[in-house]
Short mmCIF file of C-alpha atoms and ligand atoms in Angstrom, two decimals:
data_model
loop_
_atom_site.label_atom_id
_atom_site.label_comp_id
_atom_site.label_asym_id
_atom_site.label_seq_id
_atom_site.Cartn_x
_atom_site.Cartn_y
_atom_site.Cartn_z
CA UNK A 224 -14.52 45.80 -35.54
CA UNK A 225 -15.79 42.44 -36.25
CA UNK A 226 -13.84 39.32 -34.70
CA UNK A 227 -13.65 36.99 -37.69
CA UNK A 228 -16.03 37.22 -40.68
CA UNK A 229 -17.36 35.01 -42.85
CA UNK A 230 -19.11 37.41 -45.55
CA UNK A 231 -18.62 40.47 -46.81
CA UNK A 232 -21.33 42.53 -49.08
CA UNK A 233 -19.66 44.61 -52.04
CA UNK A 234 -23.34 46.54 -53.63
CA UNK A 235 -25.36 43.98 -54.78
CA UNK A 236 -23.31 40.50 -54.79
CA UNK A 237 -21.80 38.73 -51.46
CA UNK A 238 -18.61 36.80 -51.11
CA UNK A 239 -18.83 34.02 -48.57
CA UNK A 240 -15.96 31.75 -47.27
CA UNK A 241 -17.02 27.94 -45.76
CA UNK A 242 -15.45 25.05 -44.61
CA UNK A 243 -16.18 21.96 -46.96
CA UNK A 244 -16.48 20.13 -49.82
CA UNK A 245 -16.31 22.05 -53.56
CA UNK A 246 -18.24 19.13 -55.49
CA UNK A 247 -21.10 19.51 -53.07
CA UNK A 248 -21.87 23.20 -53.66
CA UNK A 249 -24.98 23.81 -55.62
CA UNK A 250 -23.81 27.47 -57.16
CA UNK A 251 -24.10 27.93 -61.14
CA UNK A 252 -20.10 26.71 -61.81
CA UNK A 253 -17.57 25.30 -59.59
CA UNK A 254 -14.04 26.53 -60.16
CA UNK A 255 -11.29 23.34 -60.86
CA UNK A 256 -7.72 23.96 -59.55
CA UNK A 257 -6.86 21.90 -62.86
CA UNK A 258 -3.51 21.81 -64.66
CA UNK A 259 -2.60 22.87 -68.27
CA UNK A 260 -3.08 19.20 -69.10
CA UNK A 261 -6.75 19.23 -68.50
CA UNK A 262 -6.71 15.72 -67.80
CA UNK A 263 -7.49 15.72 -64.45
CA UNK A 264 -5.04 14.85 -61.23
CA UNK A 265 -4.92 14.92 -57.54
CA UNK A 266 -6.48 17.43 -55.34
CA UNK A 267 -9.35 18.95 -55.92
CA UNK A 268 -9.19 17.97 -59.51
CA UNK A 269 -9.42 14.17 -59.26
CA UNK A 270 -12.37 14.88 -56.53
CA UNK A 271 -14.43 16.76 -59.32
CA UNK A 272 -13.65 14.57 -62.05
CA UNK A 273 -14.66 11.43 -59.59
CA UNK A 274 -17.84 13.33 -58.52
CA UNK A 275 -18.66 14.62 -61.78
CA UNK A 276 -17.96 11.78 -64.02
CA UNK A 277 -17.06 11.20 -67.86
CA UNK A 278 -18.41 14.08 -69.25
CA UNK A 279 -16.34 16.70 -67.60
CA UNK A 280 -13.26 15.25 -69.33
CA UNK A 281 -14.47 14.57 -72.04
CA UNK A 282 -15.07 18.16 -72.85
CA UNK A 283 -11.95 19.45 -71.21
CA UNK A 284 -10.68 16.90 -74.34
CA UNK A 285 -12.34 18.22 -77.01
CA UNK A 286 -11.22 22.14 -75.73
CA UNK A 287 -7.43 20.79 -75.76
CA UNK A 288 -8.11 19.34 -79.43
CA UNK A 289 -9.41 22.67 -80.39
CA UNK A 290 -6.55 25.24 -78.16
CA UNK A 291 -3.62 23.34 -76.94
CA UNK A 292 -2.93 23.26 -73.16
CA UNK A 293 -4.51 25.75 -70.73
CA UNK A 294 -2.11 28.12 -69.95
CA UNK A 295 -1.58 29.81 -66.54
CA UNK A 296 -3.82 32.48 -65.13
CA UNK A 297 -6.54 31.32 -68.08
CA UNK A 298 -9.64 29.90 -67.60
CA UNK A 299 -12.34 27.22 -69.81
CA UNK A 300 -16.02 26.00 -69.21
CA UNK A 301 -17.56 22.48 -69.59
CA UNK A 302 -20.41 20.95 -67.74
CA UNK A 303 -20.84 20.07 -64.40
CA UNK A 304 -21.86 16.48 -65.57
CA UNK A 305 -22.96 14.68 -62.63
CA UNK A 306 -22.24 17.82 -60.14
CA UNK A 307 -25.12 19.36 -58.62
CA UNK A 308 -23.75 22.92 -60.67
CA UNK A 309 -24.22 23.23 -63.82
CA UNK A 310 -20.54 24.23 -65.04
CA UNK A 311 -17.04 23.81 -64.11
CA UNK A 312 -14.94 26.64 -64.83
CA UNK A 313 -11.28 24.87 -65.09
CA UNK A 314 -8.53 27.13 -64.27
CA UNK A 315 -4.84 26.83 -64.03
CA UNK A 316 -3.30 28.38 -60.94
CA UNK A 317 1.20 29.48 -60.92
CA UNK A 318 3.25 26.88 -58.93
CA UNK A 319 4.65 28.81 -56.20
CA UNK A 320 8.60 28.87 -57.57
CA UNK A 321 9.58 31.78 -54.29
CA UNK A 322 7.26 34.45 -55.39
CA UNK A 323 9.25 36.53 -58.22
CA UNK A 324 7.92 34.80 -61.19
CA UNK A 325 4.64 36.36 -61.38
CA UNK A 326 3.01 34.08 -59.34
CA UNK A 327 0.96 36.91 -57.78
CA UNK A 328 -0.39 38.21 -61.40
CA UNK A 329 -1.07 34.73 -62.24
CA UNK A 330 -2.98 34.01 -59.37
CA UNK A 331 -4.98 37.06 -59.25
CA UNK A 332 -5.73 36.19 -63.07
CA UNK A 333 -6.62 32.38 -62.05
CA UNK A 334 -9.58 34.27 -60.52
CA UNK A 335 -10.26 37.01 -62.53
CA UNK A 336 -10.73 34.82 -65.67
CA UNK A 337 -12.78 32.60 -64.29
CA UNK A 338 -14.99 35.01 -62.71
CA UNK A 339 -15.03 36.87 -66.34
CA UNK A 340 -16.08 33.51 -67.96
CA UNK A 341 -18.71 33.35 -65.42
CA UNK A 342 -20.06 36.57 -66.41
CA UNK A 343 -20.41 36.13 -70.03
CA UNK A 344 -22.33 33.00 -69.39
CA UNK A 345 -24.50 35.46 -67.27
CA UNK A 346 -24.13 33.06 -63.98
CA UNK A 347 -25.41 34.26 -60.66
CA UNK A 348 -23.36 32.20 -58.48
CA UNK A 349 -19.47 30.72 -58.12
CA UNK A 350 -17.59 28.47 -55.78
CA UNK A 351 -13.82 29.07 -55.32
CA UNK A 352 -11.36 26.20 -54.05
CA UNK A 353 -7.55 27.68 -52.42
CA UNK A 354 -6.02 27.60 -56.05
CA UNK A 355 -3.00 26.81 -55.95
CA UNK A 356 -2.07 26.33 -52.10
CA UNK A 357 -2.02 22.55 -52.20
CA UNK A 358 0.13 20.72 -54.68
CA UNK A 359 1.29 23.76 -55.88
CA UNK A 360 3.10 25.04 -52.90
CA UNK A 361 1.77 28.85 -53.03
CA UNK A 362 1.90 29.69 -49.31
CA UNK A 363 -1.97 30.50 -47.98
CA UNK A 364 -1.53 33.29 -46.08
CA UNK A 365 -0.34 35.02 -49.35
CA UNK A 366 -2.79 33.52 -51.91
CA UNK A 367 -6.24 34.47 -49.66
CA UNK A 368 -5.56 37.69 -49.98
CA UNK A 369 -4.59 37.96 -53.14
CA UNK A 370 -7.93 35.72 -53.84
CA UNK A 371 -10.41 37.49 -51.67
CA UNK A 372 -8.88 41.12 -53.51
CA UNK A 373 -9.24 39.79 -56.60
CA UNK A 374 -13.02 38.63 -56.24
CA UNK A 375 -14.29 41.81 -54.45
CA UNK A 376 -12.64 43.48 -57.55
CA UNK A 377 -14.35 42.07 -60.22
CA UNK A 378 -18.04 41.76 -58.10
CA UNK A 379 -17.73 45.71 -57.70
CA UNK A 380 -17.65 45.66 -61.34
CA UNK A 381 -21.72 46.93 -61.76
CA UNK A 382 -21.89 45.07 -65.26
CA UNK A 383 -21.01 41.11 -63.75
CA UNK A 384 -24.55 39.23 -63.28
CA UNK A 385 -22.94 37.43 -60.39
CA UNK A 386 -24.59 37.96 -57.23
CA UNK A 387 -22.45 35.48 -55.18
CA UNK A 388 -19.21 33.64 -54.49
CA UNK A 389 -18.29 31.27 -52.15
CA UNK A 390 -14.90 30.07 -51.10
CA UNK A 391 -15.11 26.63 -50.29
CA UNK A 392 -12.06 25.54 -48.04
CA UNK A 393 -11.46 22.02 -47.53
CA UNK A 394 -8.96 22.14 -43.87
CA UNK A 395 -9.27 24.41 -40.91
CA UNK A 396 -6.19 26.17 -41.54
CA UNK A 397 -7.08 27.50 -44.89
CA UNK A 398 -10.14 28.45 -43.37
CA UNK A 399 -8.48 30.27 -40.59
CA UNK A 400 -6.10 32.23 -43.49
CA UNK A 401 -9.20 33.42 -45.87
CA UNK A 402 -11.14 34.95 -42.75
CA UNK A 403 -8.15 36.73 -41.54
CA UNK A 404 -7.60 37.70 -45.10
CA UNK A 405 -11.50 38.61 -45.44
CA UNK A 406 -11.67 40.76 -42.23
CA UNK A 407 -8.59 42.81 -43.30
CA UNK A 408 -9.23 43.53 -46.68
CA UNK A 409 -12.97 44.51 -45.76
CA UNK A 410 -12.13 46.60 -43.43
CA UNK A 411 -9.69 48.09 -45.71
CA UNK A 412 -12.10 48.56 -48.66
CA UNK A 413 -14.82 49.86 -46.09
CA UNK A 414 -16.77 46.89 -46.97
CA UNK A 415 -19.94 45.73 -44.57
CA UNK A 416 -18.97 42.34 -43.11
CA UNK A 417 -20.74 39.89 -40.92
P1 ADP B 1067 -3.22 23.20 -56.64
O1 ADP B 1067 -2.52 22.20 -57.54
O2 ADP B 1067 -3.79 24.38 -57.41
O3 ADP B 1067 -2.38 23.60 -55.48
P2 ADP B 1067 -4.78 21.29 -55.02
O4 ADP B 1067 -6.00 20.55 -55.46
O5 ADP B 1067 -3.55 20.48 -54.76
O6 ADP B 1067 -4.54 22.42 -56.16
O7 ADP B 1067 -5.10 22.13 -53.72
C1 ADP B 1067 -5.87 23.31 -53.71
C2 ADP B 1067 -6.72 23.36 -52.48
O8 ADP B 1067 -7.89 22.55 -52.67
C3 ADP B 1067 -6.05 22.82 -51.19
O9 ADP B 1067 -6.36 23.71 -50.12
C4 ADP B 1067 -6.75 21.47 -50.99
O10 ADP B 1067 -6.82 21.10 -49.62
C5 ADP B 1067 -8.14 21.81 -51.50
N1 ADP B 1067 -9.05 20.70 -51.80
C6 ADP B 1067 -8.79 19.40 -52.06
N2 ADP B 1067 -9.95 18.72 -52.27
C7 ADP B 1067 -10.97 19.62 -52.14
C8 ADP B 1067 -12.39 19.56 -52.22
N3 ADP B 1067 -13.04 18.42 -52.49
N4 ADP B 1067 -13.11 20.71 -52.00
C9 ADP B 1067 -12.49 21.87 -51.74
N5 ADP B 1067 -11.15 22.00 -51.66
C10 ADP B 1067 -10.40 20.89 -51.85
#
């Protein structure tokens, strides 16, 4: 039994969960809580855009010129512009509407698509935001665990190149929710955590 933990190793990737800032991380891509739009907004998405500068939208332009709006549960690629990563991975998250409109499939995709798009660009390394649990309402203790499942899902996967995500969490209660949800679904999956 571990108290609380922070990391958990699934063979030869680890998932870590912090307490901070997204647009500081130096991994391969950040992830964007964005919206179909692309255009940018509040949240994590205007502190990105802000930290990354013109280019990011820019590109996120051009993709809706080529595709139309993002829909839910899918995820796009642009540079990191200004960001110390490389990439942004932009992906749209469900608003919460009570939990019977798929919201759980479409989070679990949120992730899983981005992590996918990761892959084939053969990154090593990924930073998570809460998607979702801010502006659009999905309750926390809900979406970490149906985040944290969904990651140790697709690094078990023996073909991904990624050898490590991070969760970034901005407050102390989202924090508090992803290590519960960590230590419970590690210990369920028989996982080594520290
Ligand atoms: P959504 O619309 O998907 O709910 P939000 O940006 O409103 O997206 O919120 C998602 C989560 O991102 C919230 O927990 C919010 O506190 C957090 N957040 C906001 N700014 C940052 C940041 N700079 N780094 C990491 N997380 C952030």
């Amino acid at each position: 039994m571990v108290n609380q933990a922070t990391e958990v190793t699934i063979n030869q990737a680890k998932l870590r969960i912090i307490q901070g800032d997204i647009t500081r991380q130096g991994t391969d891509a950040i992830v964007n809580a964005a919206n179909s739009s692309l255009m940018g907004g509040g949240g994590v998405d205007g502190a990105i855009h802000r930290a990354g500068g013109p280019a990011i939208l820019d590109e996120c332009k051009q993709i809706v010129a080529r595709q139309g709006q993002l829909p839910t549960g899918k995820a796009v690629i642009t540079t990191g512009g200004n960001l110390k990563a490389k990439y942004v991975i932009h992906t749209v998250g469900p608003i919460w509407h009570g939990g019977n409109k798929g919201e759980p499939e479409l989070l679990a995709s949120a992730y899983k698509e981005s992590l996918k798009l990761a892959a084939e660009n053969n990154l090593n390394s990924i930073a998570f935001p809460s998607i979702s649990t801010g502006a659009y309402g999905y309750p926390v203790s809900q979406a970490s665990k149906i985040a944290i499942n969904a990651v140790i899902t697709l690094l078990s996967h023996s073909t991904t190149s990624l050898r490590e995500a991070v969760f970034v969490l901005f407050d102390s209660q989202t924090f508090a929710a992803y290590a519960s949800a960590l230590t419970d679904i590690g210990e369920e999956r028989g996982l080594p955590l520290s």
